[in-house]
Short mmCIF file of C-alpha atoms and ligand atoms in Angstrom, two decimals:
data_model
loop_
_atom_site.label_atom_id
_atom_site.label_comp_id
_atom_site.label_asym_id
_atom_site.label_seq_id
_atom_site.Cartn_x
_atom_site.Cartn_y
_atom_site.Cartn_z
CA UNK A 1484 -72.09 45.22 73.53
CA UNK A 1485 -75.18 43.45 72.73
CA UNK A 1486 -77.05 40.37 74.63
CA UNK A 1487 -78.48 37.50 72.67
CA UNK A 1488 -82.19 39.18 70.50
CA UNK A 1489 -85.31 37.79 71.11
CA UNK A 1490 -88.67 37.54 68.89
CA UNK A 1491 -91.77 39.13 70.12
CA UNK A 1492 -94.92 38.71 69.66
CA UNK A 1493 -97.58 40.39 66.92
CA UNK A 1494 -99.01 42.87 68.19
CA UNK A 1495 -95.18 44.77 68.50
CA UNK A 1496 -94.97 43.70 65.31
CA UNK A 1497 -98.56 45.55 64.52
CA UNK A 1498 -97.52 48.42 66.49
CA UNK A 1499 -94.39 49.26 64.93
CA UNK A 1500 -95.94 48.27 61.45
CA UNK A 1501 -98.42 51.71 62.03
CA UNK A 1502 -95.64 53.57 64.25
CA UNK A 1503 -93.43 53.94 61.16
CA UNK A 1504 -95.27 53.91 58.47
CA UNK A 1505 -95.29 50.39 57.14
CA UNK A 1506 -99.37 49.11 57.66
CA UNK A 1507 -102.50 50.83 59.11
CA UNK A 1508 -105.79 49.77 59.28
CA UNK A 1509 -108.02 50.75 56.67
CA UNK A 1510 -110.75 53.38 56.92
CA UNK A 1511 -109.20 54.26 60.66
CA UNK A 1512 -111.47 57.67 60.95
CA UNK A 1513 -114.70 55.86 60.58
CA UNK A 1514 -113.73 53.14 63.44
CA UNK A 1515 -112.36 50.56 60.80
CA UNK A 1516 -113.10 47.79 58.62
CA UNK A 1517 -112.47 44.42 59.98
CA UNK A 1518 -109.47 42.57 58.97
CA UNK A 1519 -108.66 45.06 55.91
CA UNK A 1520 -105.73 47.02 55.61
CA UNK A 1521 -103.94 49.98 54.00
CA UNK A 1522 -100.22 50.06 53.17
CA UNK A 1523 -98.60 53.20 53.99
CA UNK A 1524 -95.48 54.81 52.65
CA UNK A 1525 -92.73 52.13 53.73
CA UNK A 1526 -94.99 49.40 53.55
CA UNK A 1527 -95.83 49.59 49.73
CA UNK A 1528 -92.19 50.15 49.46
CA UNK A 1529 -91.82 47.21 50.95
CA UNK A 1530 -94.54 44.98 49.28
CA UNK A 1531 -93.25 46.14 45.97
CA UNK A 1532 -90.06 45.01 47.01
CA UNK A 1533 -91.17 41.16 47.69
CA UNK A 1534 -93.44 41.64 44.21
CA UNK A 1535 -90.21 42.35 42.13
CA UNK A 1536 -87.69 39.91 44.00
CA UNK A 1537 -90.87 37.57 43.16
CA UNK A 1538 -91.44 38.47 39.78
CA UNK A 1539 -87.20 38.43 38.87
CA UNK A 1540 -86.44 35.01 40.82
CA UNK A 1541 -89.68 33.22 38.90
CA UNK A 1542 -89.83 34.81 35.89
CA UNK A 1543 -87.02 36.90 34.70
CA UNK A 1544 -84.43 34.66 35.63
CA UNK A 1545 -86.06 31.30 33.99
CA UNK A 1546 -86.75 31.31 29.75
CA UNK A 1547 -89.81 29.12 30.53
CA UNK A 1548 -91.98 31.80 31.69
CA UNK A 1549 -94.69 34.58 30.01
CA UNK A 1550 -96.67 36.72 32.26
CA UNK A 1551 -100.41 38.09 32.32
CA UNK A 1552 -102.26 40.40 34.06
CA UNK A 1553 -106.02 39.76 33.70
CA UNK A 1554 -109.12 41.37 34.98
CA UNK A 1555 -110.69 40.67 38.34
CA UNK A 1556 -114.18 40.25 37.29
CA UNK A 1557 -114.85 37.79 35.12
CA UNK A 1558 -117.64 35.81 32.94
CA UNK A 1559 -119.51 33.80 35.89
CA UNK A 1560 -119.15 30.55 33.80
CA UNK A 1561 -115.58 30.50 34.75
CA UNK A 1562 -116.70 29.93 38.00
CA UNK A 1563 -119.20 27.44 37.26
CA UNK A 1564 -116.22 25.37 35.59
CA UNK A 1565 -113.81 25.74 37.97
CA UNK A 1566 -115.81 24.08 40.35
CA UNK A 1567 -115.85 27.48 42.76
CA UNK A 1568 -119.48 28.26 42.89
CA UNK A 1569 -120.21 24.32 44.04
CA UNK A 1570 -117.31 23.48 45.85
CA UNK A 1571 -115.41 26.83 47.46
CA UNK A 1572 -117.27 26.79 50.93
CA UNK A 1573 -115.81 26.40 54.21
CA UNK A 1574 -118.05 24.58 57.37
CA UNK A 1575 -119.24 27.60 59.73
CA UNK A 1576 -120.48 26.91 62.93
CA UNK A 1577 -122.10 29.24 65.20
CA UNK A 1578 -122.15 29.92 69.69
CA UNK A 1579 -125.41 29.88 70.46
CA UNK A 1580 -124.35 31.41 73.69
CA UNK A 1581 -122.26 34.68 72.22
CA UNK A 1582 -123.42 33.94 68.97
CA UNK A 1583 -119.33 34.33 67.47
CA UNK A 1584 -118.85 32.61 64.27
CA UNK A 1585 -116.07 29.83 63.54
CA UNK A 1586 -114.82 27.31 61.21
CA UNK A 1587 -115.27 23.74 62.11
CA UNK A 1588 -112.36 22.75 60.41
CA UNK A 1589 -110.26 25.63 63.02
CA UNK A 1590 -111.22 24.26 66.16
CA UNK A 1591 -108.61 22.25 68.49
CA UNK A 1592 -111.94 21.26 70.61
CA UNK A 1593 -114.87 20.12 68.76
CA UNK A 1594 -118.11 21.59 69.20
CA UNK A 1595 -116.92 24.10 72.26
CA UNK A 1596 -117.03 27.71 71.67
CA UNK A 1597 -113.13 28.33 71.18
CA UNK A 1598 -113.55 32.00 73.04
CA UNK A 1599 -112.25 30.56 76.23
CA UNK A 1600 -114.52 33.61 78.12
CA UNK A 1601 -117.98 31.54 76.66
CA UNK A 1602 -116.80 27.79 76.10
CA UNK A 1603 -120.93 27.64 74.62
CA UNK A 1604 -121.96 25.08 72.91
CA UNK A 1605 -121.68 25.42 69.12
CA UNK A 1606 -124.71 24.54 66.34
CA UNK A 1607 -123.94 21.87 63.47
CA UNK A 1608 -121.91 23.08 61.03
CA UNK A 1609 -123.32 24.40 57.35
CA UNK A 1610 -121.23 25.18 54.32
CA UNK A 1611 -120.77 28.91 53.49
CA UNK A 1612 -119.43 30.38 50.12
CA UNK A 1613 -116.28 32.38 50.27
CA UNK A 1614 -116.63 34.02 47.16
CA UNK A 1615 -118.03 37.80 47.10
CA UNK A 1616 -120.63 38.25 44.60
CA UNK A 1617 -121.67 41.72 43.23
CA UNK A 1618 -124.02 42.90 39.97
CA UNK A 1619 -122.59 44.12 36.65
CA UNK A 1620 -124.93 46.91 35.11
CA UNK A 1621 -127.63 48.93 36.51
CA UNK A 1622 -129.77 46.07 37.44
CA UNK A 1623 -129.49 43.72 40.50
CA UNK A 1624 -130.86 40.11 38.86
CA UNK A 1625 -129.16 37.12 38.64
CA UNK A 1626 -128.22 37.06 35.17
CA UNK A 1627 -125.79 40.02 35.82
CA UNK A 1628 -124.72 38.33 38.76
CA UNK A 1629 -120.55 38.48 38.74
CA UNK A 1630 -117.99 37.34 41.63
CA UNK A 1631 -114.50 39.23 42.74
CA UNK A 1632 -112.09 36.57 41.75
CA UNK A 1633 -111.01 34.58 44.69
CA UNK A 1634 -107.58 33.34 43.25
CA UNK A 1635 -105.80 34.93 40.23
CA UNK A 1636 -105.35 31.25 38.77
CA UNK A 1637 -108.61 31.12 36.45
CA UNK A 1638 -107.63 34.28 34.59
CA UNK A 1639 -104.58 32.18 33.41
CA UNK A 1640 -106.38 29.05 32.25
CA UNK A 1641 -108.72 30.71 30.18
CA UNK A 1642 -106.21 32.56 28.16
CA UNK A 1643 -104.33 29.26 27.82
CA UNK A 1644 -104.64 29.97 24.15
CA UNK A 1645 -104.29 33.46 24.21
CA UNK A 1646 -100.81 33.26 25.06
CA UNK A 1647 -100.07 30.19 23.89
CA UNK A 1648 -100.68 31.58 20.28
CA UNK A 1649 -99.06 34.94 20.76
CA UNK A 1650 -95.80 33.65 22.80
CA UNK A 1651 -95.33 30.29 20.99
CA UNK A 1652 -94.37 28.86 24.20
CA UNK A 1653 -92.93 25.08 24.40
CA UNK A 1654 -93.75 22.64 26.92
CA UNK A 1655 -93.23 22.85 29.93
CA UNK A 1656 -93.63 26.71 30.09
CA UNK A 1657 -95.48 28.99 32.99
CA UNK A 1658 -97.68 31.92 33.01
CA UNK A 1659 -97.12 34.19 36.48
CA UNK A 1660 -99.85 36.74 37.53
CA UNK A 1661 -99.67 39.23 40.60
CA UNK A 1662 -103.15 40.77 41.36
CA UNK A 1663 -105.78 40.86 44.05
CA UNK A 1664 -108.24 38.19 45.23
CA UNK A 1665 -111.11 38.39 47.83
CA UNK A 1666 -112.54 36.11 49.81
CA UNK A 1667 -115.38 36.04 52.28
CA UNK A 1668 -113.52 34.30 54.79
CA UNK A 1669 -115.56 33.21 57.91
CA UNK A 1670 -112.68 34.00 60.28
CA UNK A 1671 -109.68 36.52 59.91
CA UNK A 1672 -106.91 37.64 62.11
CA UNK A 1673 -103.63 37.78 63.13
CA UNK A 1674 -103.20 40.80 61.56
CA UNK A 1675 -102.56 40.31 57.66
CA UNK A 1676 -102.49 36.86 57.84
CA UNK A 1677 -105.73 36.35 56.67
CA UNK A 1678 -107.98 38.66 55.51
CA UNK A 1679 -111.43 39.23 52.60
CA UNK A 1680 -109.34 41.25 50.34
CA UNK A 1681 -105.39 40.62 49.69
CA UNK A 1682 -102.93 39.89 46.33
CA UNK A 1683 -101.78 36.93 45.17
CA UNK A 1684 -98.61 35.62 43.23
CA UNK A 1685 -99.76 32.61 41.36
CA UNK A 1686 -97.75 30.29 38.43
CA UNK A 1687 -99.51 27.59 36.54
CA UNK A 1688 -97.12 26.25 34.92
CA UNK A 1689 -97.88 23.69 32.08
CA UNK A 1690 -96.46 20.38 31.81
CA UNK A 1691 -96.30 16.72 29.78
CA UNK A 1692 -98.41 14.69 31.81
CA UNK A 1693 -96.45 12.24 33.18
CA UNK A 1694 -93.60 14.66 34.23
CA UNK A 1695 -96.06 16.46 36.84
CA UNK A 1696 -94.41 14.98 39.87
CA UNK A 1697 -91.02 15.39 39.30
CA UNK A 1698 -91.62 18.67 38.38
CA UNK A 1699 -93.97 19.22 41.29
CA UNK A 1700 -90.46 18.32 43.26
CA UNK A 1701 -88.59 20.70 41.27
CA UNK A 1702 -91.40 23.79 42.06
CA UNK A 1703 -91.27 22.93 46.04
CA UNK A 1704 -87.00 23.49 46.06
CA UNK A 1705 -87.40 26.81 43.64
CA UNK A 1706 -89.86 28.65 45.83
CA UNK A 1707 -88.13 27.41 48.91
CA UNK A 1708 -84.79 29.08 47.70
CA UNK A 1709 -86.64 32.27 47.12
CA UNK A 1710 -87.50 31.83 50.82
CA UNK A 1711 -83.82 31.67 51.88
CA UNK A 1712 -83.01 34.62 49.31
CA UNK A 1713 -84.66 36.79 50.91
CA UNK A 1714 -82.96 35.49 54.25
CA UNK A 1715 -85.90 33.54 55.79
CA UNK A 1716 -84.14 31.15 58.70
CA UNK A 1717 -84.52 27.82 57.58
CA UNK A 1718 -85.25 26.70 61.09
CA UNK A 1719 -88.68 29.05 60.65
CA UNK A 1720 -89.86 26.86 57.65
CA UNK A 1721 -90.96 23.83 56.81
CA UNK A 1722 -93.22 21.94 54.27
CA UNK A 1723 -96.29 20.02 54.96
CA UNK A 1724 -98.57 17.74 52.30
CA UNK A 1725 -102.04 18.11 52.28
CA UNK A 1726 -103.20 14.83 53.42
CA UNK A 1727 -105.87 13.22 50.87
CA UNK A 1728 -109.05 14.53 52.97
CA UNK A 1729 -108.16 18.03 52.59
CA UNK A 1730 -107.18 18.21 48.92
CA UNK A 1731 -108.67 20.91 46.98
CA UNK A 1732 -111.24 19.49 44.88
CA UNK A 1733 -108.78 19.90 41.63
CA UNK A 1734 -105.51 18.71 43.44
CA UNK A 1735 -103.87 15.56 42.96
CA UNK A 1736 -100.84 16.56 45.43
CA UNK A 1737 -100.48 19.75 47.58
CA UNK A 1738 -97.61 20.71 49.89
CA UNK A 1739 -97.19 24.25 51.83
CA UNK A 1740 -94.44 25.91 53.07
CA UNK A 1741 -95.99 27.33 56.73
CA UNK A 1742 -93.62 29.64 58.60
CA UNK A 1743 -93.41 29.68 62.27
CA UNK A 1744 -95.14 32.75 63.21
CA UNK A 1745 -95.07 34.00 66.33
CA UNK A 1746 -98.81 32.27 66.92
CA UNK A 1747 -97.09 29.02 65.79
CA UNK A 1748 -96.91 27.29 62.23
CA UNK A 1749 -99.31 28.76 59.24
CA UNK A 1750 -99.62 28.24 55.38
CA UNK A 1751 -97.62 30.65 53.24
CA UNK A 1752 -97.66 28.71 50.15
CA UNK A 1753 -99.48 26.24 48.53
CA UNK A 1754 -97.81 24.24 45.60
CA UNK A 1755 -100.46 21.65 43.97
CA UNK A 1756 -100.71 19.28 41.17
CA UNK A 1757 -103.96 20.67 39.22
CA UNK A 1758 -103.23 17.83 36.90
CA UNK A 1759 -105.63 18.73 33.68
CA UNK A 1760 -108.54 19.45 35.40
CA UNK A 1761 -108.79 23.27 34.86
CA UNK A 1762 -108.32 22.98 31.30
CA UNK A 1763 -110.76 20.08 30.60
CA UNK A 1764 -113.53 22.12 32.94
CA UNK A 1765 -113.23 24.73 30.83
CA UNK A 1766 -112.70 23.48 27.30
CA UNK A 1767 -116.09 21.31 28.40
CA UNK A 1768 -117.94 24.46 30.09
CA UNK A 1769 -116.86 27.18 26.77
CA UNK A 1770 -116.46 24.26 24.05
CA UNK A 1771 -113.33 25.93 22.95
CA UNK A 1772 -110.41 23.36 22.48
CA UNK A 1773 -107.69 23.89 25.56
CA UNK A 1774 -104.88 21.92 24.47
CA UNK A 1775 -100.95 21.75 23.19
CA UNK A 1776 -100.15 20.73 20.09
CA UNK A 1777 -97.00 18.48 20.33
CA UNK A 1778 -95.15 18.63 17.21
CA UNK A 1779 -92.75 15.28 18.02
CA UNK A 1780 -96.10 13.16 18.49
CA UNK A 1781 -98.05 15.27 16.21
CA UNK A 1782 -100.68 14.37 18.85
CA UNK A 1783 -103.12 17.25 20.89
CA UNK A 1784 -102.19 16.90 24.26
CA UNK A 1785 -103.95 18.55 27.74
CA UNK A 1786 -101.17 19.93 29.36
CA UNK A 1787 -101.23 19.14 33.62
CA UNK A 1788 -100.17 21.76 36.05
CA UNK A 1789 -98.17 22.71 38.49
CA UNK A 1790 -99.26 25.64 40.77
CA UNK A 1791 -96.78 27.25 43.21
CA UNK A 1792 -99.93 30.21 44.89
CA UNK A 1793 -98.32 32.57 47.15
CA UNK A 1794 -100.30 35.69 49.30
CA UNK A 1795 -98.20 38.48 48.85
CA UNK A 1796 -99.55 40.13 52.55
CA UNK A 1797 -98.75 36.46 53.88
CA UNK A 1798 -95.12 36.73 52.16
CA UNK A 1799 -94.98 39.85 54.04
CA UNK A 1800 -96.19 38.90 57.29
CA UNK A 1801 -93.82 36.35 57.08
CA UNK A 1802 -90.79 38.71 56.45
CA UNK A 1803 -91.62 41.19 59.20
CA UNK A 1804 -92.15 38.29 61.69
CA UNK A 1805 -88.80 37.04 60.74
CA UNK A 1806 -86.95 40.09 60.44
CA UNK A 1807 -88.30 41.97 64.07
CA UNK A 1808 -85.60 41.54 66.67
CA UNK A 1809 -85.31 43.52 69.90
CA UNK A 1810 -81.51 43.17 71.81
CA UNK A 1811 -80.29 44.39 74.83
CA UNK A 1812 -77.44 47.41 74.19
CA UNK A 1813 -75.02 49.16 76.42
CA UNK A 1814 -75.40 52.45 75.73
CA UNK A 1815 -72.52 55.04 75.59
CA UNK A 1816 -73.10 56.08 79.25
CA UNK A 1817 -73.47 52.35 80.72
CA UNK A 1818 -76.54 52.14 81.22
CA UNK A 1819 -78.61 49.56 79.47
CA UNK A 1820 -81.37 49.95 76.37
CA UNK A 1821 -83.71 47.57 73.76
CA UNK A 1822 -82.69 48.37 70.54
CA UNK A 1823 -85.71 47.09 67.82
CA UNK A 1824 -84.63 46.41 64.54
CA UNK A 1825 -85.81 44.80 61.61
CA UNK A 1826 -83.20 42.75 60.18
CA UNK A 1827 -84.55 43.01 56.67
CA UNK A 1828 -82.42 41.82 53.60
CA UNK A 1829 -81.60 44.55 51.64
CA UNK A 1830 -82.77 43.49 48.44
CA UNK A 1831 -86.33 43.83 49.79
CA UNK A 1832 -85.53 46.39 52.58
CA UNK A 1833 -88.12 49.65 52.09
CA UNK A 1834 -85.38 52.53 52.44
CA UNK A 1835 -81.92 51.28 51.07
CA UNK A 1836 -79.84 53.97 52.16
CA UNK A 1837 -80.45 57.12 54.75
CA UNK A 1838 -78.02 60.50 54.51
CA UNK A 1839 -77.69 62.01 58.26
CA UNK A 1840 -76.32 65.25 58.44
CA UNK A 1841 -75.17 65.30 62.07
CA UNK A 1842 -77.15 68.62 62.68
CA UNK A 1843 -79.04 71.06 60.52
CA UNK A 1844 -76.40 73.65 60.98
CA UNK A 1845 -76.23 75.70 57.63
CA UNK A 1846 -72.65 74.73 56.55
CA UNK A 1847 -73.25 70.70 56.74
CA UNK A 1848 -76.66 70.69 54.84
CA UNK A 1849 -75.29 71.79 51.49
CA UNK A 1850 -73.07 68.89 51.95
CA UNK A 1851 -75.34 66.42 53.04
CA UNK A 1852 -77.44 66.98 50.45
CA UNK A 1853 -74.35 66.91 47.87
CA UNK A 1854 -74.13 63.28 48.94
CA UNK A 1855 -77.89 62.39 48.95
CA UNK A 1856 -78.42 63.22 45.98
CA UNK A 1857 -74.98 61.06 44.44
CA UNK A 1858 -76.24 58.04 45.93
CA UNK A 1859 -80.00 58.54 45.01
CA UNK A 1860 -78.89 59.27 41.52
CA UNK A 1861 -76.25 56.77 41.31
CA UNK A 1862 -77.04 53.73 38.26
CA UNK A 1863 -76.04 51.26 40.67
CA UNK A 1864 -77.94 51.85 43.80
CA UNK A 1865 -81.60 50.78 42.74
CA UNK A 1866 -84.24 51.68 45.80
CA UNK A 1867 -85.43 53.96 48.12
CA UNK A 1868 -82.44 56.64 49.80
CA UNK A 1869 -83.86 59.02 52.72
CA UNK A 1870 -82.63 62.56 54.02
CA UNK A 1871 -83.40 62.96 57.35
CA UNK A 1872 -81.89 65.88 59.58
CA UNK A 1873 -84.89 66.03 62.48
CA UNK A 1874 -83.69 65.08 65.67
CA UNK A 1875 -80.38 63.80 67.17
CA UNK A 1876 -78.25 61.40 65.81
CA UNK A 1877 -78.81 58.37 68.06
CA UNK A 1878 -82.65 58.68 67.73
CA UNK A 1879 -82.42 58.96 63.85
CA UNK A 1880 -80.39 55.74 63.92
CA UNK A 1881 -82.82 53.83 66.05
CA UNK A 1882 -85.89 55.11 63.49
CA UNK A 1883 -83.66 53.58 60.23
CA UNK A 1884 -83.18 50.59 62.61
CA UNK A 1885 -86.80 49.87 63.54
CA UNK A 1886 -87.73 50.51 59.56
CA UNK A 1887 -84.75 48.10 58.70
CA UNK A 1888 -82.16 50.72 56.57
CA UNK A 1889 -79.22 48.49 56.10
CA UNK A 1890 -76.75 51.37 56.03
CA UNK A 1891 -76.71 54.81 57.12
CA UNK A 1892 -74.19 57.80 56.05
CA UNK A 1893 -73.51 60.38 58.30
CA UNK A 1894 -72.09 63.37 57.53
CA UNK A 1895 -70.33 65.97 60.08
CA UNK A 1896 -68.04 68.61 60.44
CA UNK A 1897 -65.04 67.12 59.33
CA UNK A 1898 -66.30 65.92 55.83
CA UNK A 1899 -66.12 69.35 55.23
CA UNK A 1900 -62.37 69.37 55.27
CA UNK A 1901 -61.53 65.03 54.84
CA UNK A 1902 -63.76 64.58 52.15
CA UNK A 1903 -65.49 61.44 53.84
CA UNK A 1904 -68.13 60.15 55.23
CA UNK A 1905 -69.21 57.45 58.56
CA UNK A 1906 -71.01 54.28 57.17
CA UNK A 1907 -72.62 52.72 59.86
CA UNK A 1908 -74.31 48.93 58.99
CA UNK A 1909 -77.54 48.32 60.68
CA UNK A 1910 -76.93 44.91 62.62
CA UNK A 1911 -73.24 45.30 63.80
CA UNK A 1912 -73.89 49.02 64.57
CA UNK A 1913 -70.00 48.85 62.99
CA UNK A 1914 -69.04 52.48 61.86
CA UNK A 1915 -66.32 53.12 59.16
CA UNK A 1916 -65.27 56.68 57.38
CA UNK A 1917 -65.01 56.56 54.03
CA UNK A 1918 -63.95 58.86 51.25
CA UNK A 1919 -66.98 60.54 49.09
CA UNK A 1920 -65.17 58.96 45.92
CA UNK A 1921 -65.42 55.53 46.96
CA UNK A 1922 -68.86 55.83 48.79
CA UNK A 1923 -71.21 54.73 45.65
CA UNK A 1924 -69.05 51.68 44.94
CA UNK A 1925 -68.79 50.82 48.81
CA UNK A 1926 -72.44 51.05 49.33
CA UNK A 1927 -73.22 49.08 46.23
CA UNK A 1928 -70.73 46.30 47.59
CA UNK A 1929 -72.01 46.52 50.78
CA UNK A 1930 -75.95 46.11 49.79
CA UNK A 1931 -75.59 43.53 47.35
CA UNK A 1932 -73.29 41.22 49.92
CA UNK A 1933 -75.00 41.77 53.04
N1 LIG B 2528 -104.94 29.10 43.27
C1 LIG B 2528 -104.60 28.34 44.44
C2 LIG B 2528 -105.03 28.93 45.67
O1 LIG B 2528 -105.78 29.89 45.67
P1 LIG B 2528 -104.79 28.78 48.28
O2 LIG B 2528 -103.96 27.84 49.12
O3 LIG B 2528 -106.24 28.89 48.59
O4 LIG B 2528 -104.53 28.33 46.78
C3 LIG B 2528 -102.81 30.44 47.99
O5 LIG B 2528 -104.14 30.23 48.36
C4 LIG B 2528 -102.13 31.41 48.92
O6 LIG B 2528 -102.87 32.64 48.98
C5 LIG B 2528 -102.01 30.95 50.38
O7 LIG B 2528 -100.91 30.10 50.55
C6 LIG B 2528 -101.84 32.27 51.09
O8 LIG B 2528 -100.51 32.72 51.00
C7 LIG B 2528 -102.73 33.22 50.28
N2 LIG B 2528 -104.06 33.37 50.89
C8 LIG B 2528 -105.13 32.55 50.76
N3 LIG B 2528 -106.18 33.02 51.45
C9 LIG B 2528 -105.77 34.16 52.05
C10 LIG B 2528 -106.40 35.13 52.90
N4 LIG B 2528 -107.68 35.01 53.27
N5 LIG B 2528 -105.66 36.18 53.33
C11 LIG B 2528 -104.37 36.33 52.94
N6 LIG B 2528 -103.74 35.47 52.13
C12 LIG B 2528 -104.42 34.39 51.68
#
């Protein structure tokens, strides 16, 4: 019998996210870095996960889209076009009791220290750069001054023609990227929420102009269905437009989709209208012509564009927020236990499958590993399958539970003479035996349905 779960807050989340595996923090022997993170064994299962459910929803399953995968460091005029090395800044104030740095645009009260152990007051704001710069070559000037990209987005517009030319792509048509970004934010936290260093999943996607908003529409209801596809509650999301003093300086229209994380609502995608200013900056800044050739018109045309820009840690975040549960269970002998679980869709889930042999006795392993190795090798189970024997039963289901396994198969002594195996599903804790000859099919069924 279960009672009714309950969410919990992050730093469960954080704890469990190390305990098994999933995130740790990075450089951990020398004390740390701030806010910067490693991804251990289930976690980059994981994150690879959300990058190919991404990658097959958004680009695979459309015939509008190409995708590119260009370098981090690039020619600092890009940045001088795109309007990043003027306008990418954030206010920072400064305690000038504790000394703590903020952003002005964070705080609920204005010019109070928000560390409610100092409540100093705070100095006038000035505008800091986010981007991280660094030298190319063996000699710090500035002329070999270069940046770490702070979105992916630039390295699409200026191969506009690039791929343009070598796809022969017709309007409206997208380029997707997945790839790292750094920023110098002023403030991080809440664990990978925000942080200097993380990856991005970006589209612009290239439109008549004139078409942008409907379009814009059309973006907004195809990244929220990814949401729900990866079973996201629809009660934990919600869109917000930017209102017009907090545009980006090349948006027209912006909305997010925030989640409700346990610390309340934040930004896990932003979808803006770029309109053409991208292209224009940098067919002005390079002199190279950036536009579409529209064969009905005859006419050159400077495509506007739509961006759907997602954080991949954020995506994650979000999933793990969702997905931890903790319920009350009876246990077999009455008495009463939490059970943690991560209720993970199993499209994304980090271990698909996990073989139990009830014990390691000599006469079940054989077996055991006999079946292991017929779902791990089967054509129609794609993922991760785990063989675990070490320690009893009950605690090796509450490990695949807290790391979100959708399905465990246990094997003991009488498979040895029935020919079958226990199924047990990770949320109804339901158990079924089922013959080895069916199991691939069953488990297929089971993980493409639940
Ligand atoms: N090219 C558009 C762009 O960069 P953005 O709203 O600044 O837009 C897009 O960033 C997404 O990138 C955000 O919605 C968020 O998911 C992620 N992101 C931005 N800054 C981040 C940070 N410091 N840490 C983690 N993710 C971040």
């Amino acid at each position: 019998m279960t009672t009714p779960e309950s969410k919990l807050d992050i730093d469960k989340i954080a704890s469990l996210c190390k305990r098994r595996g999933f995130i740790f923090q990075s450089s951990e022997i020398y004390g740390g870095l701030a806010s910067t993170w490693d991804y251990g064994p289930l976690g980059v299962e994981l994150k690879r996960n959300i990058k190919d459910s991404w990658w097959n929803k958004m680009v695979w399953e459309r015939d509008d889209m190409v995708g590119l995968d260009s370098a981090i460091l690039m020619h600092p005029d890009t940045w001088e076009a795109s309007g990043h090395v003027e306008s990418f800044t954030d206010p920072l104030v400064e305690c000038t009791d504790c000394n703590k740095r903020f952003r002005e645009d964070h705080l609920i009260v204005p010019n109070v220290c928000p560390d409610t152990d100092c409540s100093g007051p705070l100095s006038s704001p000035r505008m800091f750069h986010l981007m991280f710069k660094t030298h190319m070559g063996p000699v710090e000037e500035s002329a070999s001054v270069v940046y770490l990209r702070p979105e992916t987005a630039q390295g699409i517009f200026v191969n506009f023609n690039n791929v343009i030319t070598s796809s022969r792509k017709k309007l409206p048509f997208g380029i997707a990227q997945i790839g790292k970004a750094f920023r110098n934010e002023i403030t991080t936290g809440n664990f990978i929420f925000r942080t200097r260093e993380f990856e991005m999943m970006e589209i612009e996607y290239f439109v008549n102009p004139g078409e942008d908003e409907v379009i814009h529409q059309q973006w907004l209801n195809d990244c929220l269905e990814w949401f729900y596809s990866l079973g996201i509650s629809e009660s934990n999301l919600r869109i917000r437009e930017h209102s017009q003093d907090e545009l980006s300086h090349y948006s027209k229209a912006t909305y997010d989709i925030e989640y409700n994380f346990p610390w309340g609502w934040g930004e896990v995608q932003g979808i803006a209208n770029r309109t053409d200013f991208d292209l224009k900056a940098h067919e002005a800044k390079s002199g190279e012509k950036l536009t579409y050739f529209d064969e009905n018109t005859k006419s050159h045309i400077t495509p506007y564009v739509i961006e759907p820009s997602i954080g991949v840690d954020r995506t994650f975040m979000t999933i793990i927020s969702d997905a931890y549960t903790e319920e009350t269970i009876e246990s077999s002998n009455g008495k009463s236990e939490t059970r943690i679980l991560l209720k993970l869709a199993p499209s994304i889930a980090p271990v698909k499958v996990a073989v139990l042999p009830l014990s390691r006795n000599e006469r079940l392993i054989p077996t055991a590993k006999k079946i292991y190795d017929l779902i791990r090798k089967s054509p129609f189970i794609t993922g991760h399958v785990q063989f675990d024997d070490a320690q009893s039963i009950g605690r090796r289901y509450r490990r695949q539970d807290e790391i979100g396994t959708p399905l465990c198969v246990t094997v003991d002594f009488d498979t040895l003479d029935d020919n079958a195996v226990t199924i047990r599903e990770r949320d109804s804790m339901k158990q079924n035996r089922i013959p080895i000859d069916n199991l691939v099919t069953i488990i297929s069924e089971k993980l493409s349905i639940q």
